Tab-separated table of C-alpha atoms and ligand atoms in Angstrom:
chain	number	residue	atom	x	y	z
A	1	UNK	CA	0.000	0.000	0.000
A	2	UNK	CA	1.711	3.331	-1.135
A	3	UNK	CA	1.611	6.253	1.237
A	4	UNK	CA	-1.389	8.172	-0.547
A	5	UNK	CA	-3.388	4.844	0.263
A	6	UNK	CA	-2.633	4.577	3.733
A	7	UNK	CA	-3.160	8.316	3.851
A	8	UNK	CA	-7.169	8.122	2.728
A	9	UNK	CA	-7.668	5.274	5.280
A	10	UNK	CA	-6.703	7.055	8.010
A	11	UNK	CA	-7.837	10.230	9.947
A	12	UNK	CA	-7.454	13.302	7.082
A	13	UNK	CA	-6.862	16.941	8.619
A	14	UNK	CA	-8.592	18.932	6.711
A	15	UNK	CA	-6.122	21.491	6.607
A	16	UNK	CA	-2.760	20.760	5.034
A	17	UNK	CA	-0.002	19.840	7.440
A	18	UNK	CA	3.815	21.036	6.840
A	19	UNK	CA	6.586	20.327	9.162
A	20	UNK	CA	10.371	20.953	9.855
A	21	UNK	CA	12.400	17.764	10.963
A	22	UNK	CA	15.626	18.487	13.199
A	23	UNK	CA	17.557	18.023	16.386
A	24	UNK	CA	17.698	20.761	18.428
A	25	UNK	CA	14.545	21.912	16.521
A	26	UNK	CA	13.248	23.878	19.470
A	27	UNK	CA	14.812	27.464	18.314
A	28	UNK	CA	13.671	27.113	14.319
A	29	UNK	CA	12.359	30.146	13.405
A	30	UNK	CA	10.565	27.924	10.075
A	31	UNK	CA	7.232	28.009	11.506
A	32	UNK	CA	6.738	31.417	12.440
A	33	UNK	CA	8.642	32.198	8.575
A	34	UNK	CA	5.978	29.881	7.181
A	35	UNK	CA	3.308	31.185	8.998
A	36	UNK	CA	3.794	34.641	8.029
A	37	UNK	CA	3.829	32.846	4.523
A	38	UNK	CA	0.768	31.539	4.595
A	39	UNK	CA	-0.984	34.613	5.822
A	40	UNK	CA	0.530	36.634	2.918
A	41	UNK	CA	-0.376	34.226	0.468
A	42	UNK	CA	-3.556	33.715	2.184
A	43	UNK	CA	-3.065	29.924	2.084
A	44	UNK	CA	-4.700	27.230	4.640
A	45	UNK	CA	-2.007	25.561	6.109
A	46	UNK	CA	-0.400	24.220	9.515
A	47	UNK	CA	3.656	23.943	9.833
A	48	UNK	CA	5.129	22.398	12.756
A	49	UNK	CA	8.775	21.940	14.200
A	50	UNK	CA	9.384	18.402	15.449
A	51	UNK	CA	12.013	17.178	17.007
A	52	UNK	CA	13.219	14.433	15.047
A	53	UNK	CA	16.790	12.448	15.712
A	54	UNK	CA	18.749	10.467	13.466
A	55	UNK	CA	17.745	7.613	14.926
A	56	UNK	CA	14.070	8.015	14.587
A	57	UNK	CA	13.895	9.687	11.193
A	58	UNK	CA	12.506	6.705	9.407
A	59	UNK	CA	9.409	6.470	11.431
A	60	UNK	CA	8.694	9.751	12.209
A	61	UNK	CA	8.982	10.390	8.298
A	62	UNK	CA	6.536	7.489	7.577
A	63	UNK	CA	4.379	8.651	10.578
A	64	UNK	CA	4.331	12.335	9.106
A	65	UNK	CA	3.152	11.402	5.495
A	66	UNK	CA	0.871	8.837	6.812
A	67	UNK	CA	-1.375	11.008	9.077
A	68	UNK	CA	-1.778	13.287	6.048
A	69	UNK	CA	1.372	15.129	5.573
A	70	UNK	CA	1.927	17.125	2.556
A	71	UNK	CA	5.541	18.327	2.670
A	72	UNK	CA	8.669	18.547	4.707
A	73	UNK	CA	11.532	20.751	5.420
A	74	UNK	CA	14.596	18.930	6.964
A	75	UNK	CA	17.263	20.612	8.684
A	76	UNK	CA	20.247	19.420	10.715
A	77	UNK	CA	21.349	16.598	11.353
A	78	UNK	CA	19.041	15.100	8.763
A	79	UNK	CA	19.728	16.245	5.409
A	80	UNK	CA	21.632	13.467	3.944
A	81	UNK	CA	18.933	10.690	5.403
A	82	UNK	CA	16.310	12.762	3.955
A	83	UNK	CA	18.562	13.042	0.282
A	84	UNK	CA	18.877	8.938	0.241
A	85	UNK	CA	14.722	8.737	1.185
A	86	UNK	CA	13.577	10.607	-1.222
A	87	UNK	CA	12.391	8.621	-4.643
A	88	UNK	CA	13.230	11.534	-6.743
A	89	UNK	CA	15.249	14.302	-6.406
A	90	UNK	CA	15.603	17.922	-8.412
A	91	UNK	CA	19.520	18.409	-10.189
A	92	UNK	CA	20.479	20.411	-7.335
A	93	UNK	CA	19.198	17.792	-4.835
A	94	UNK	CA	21.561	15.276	-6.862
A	95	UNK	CA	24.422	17.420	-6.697
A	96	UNK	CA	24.176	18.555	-3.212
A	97	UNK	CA	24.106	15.061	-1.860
A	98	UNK	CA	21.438	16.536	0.902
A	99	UNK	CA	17.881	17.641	0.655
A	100	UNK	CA	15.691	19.853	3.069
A	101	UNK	CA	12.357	20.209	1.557
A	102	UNK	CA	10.687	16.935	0.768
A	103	UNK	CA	7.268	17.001	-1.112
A	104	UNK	CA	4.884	14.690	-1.252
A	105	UNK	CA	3.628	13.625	-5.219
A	106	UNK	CA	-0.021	12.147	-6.623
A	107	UNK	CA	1.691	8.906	-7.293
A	108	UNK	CA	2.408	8.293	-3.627
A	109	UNK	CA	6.299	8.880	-4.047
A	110	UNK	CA	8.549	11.592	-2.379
A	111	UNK	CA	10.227	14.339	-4.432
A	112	UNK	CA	13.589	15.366	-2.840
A	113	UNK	CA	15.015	18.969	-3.598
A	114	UNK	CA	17.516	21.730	-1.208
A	115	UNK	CA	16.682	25.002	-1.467
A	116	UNK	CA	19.139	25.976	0.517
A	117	UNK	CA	21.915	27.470	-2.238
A	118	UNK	CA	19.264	29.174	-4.206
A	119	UNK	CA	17.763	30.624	-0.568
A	120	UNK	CA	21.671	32.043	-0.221
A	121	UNK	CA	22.189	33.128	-4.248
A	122	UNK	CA	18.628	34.757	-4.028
A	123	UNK	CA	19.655	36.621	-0.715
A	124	UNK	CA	22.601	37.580	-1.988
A	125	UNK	CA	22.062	39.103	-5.615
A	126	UNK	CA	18.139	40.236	-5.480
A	127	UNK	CA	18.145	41.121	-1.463
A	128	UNK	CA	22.038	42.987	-1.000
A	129	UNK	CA	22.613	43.732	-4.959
A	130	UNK	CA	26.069	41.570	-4.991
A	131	UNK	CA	26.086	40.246	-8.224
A	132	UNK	CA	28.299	36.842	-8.246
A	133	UNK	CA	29.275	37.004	-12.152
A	134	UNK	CA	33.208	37.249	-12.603
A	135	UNK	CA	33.861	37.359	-8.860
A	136	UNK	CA	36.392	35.495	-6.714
A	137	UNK	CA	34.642	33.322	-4.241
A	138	UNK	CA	36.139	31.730	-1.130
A	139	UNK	CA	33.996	28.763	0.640
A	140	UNK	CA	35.263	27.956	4.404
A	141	UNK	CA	34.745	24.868	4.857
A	142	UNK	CA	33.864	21.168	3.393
A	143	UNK	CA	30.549	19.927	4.943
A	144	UNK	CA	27.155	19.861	3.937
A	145	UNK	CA	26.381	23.420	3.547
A	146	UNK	CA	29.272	23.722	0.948
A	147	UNK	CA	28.145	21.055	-0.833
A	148	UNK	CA	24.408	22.542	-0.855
A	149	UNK	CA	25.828	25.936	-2.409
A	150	UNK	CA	28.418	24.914	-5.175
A	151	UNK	CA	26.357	24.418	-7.733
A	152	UNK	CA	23.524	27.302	-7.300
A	153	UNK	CA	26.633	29.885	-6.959
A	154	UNK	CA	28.339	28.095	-10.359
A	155	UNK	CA	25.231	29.070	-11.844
A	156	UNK	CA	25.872	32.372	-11.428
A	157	UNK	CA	28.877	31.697	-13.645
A	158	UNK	CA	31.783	33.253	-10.823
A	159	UNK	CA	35.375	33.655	-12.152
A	160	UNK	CA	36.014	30.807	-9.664
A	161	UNK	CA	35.321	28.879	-6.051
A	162	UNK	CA	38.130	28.125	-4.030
A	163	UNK	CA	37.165	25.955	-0.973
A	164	UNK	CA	39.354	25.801	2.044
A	165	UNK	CA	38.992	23.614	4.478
A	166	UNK	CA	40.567	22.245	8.138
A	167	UNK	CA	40.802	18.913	6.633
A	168	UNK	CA	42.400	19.781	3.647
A	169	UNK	CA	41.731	16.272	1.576
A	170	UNK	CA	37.616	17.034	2.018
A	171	UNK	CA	38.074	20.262	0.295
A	172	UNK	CA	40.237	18.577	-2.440
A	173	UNK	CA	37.404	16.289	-2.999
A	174	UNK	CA	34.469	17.958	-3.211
A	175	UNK	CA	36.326	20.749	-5.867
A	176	UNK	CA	36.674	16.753	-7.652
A	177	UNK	CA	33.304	16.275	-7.138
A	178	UNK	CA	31.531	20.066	-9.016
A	179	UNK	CA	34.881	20.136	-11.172
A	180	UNK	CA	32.813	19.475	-14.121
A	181	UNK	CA	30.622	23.161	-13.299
A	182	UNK	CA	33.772	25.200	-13.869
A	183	UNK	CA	37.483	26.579	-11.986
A	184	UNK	CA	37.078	25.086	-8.278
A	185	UNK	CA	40.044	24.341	-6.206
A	186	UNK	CA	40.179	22.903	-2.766
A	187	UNK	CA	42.384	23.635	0.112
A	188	UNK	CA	44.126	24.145	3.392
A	189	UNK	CA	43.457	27.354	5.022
A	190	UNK	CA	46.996	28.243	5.381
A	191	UNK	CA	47.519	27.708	1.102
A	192	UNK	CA	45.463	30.691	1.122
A	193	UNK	CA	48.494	33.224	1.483
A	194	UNK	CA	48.094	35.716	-1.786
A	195	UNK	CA	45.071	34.956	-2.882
A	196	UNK	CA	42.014	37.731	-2.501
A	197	UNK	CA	38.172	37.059	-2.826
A	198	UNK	CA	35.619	39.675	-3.663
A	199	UNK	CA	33.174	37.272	-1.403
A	200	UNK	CA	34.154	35.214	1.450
A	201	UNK	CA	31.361	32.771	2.863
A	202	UNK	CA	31.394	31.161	5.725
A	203	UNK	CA	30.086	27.433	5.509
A	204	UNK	CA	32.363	26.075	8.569
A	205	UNK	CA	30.106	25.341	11.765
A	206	UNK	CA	32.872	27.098	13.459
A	207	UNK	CA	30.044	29.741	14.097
A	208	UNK	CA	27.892	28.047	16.359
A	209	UNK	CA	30.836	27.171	18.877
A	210	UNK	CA	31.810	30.594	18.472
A	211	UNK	CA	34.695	29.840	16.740
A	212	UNK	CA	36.092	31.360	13.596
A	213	UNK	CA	38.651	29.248	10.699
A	214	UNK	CA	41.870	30.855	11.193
A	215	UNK	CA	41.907	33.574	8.377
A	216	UNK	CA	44.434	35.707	7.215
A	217	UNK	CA	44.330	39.403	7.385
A	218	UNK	CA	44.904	40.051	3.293
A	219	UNK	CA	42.192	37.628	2.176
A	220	UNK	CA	39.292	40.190	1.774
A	221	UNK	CA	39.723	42.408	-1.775
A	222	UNK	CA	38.584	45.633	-1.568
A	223	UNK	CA	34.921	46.063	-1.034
A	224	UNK	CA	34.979	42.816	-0.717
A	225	UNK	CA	31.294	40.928	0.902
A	226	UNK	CA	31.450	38.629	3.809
A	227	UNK	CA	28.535	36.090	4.547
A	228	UNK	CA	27.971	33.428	6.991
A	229	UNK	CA	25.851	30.952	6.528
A	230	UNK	CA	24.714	30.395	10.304
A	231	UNK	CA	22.033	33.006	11.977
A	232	UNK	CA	22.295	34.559	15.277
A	233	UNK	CA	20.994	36.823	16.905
A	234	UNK	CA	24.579	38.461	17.917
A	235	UNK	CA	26.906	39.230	15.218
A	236	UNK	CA	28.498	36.133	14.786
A	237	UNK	CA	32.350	35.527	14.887
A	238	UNK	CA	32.844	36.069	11.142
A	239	UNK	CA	30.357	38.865	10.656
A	240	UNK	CA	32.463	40.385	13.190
A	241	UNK	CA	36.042	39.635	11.390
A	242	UNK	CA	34.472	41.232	8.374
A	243	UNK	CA	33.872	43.953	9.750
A	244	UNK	CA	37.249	44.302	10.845
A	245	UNK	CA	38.489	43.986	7.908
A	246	UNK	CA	36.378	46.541	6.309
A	247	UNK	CA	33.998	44.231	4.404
A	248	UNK	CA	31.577	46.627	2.027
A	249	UNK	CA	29.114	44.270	3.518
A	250	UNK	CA	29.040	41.296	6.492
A	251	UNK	CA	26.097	39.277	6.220
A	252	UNK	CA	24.650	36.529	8.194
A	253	UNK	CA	22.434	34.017	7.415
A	254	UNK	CA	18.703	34.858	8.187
A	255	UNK	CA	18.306	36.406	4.633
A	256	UNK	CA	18.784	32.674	3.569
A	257	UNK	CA	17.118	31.242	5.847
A	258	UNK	CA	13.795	32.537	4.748
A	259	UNK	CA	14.344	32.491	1.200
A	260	UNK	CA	15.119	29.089	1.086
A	261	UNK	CA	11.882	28.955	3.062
A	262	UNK	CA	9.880	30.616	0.502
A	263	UNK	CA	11.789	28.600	-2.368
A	264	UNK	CA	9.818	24.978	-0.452
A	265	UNK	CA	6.883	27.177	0.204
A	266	UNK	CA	6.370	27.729	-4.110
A	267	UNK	CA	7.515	24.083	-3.861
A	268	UNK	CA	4.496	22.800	-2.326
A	269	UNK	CA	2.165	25.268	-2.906
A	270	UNK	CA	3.067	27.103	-6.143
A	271	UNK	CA	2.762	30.927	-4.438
A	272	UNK	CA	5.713	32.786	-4.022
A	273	UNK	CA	5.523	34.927	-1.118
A	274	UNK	CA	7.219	38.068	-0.915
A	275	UNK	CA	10.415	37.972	1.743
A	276	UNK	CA	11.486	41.699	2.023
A	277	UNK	CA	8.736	42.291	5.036
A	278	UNK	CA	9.339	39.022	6.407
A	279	UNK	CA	13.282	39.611	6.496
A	280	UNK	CA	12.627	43.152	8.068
A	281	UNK	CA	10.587	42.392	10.858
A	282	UNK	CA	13.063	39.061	11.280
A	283	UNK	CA	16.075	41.933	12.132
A	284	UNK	CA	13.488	43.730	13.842
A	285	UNK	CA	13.014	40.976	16.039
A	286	UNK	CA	16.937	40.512	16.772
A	287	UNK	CA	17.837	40.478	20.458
A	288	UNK	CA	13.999	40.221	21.897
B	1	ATR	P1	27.437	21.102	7.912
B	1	ATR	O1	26.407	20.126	7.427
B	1	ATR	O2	26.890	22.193	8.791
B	1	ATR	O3	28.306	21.615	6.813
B	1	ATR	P2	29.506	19.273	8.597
B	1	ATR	O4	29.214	18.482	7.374
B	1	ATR	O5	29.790	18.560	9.879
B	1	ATR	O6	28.336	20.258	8.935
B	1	ATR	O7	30.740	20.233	8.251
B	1	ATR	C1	31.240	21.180	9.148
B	1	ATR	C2	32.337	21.986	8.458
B	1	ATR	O8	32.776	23.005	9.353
B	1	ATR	C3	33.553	21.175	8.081
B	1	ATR	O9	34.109	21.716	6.908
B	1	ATR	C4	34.471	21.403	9.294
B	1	ATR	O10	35.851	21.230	9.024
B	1	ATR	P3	36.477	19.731	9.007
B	1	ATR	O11	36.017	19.088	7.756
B	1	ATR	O12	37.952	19.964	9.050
B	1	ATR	O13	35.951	19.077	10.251
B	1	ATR	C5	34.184	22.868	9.552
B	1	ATR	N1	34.509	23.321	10.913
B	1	ATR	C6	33.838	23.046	12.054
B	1	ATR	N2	34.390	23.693	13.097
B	1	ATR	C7	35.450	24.414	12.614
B	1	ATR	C8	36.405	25.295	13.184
B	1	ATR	N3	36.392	25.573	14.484
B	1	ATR	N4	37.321	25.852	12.368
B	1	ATR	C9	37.334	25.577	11.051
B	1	ATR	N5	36.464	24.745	10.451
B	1	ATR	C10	35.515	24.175	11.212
């Protein structure tokens, strides 16, 4: 019996029910971001954050779709199990190795995509006006969230993406993996010496430990952009080195974060809500 089956023989909400899938889960700001969504687009919906482990992601998954679940956003540490459970998956959801919104399709079968590179790409060039065409990009780091960016930024057709890395062999690797998309070289952090990037972006976790990858002082060209990935709602290590090193701009990530929310919200229910309002009254929000 497929999902869609099981689905009309047991108790149907009449409203339709979203979710976001994580551990910790309890801080996500998706709901309220969706909610807001839905009250734009004047759509009839319910989103919930549950906490979801590893361990348990094959139930609750199961569970979610059965009860009448219509789509899901997954976040950390389940990206890659939701990538290999998903029946199909988008080109970007291929190449990313990781998906976070997970739809469910009239056949029964789940459609796997990641919104999460386009979320940063549309942040970046429509929200802050830095155009990525011709520009020298440094990625920190060689984890998921680099691997969910590469090819949405290589889109934008950059002069190149160099990716440094603690573990320098990961780095090497994953340039392996995109080489095909264009001129992307991995690395150590220290082979950075000489080299200068118009836009530095900070996919390293080192941000929520506080941390920050050791970075030298010459890296950032003039009027250079810096951008990290993570959210907070104090300037975050790297924001803060970017601004000490006299960054034109020194993002975090919230701008992402809700428009790779609206990118599974058009997903699922083919309205694209408007972020600029929702982004504002985010900021607006930083530090309550
Ligand atoms: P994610 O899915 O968030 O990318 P991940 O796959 O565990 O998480 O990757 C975390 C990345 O942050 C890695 O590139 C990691 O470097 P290593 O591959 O050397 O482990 C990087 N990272 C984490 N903490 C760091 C720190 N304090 N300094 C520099 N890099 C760090």
């Amino acid at each position: 019996m497929g999902i869609l089956d099981e689905q009309a023989n047991s108790f149907m909400s009449t409203i339709d029910q979203y979710a976001v899938f994580g551990s910790p889960i309890k801080h996500s700001k998706s709901p309220r971001i969706h909610s807001l969504f839905a009250q734009q687009t004047q759509q009839q919906l319910s989103y919930q954050a549950q906490q979801v482990s590893a361990e348990s992601f094959d139930t609750a998954i199961t569970d979610f779709f059965k009860q009448g679940g219509k789509g899901l956003n997954c976040t950390v540490p389940l990206k890659e199990l939701a990538w290999k459970r998903a029946d199909t998956l988008s080109t970007r959801a291929q190449f990313s190795k990781a998906v976070n919104t997970l739809v469910l399709q009239a056949n029964g079968t789940l459609f796997g995509d990641n919104t999460d590179g386009i979320g940063l790409v549309t942040d970046l060039t429509i929200n802050h006006g830095i155009p990525l065409k011709n520009k020298r990009i440094l990625i920190l780091g060689a984890g998921g969230a680099s691997r969910g960016i590469i090819e949405p930024i290589m889109a934008e057709k950059p002069n190149h993406i160099v990716i440094a890395n603690r573990t320098v062999e990961k780095a090497i690797t994953l340039s392996h993996e995109f080489a095909q998309l264009g001129n992307i070289k991995g690395c150590g952090f220290s082979d950075l010496k000489d080299q200068q990037f118009e836009l530095i972006l900070n996919a390293t976790s080192a941000s929520l430990t506080g941390e920050l990858p050791p970075l030298t002082d010459t890296l950032l060209a003039e009027n250079g952009c810096c951008y990290d990935l993570a959210y907070s709602n104090q300037a975050t290590p790297f924001v803060l080195w970017g601004q000490a090193h006299a960054a034109s701009k020194s993002l975090d990530g919230l701008g992402m974060l809700v428009e790779q929310a609206a990118e599974a919200f058009y997903i699922w229910r083919g309205v694209r809500p408007k972020t600029s309002d929702i982004i504002e009254l985010l900021n607006s929000e930083r530090g309550d």
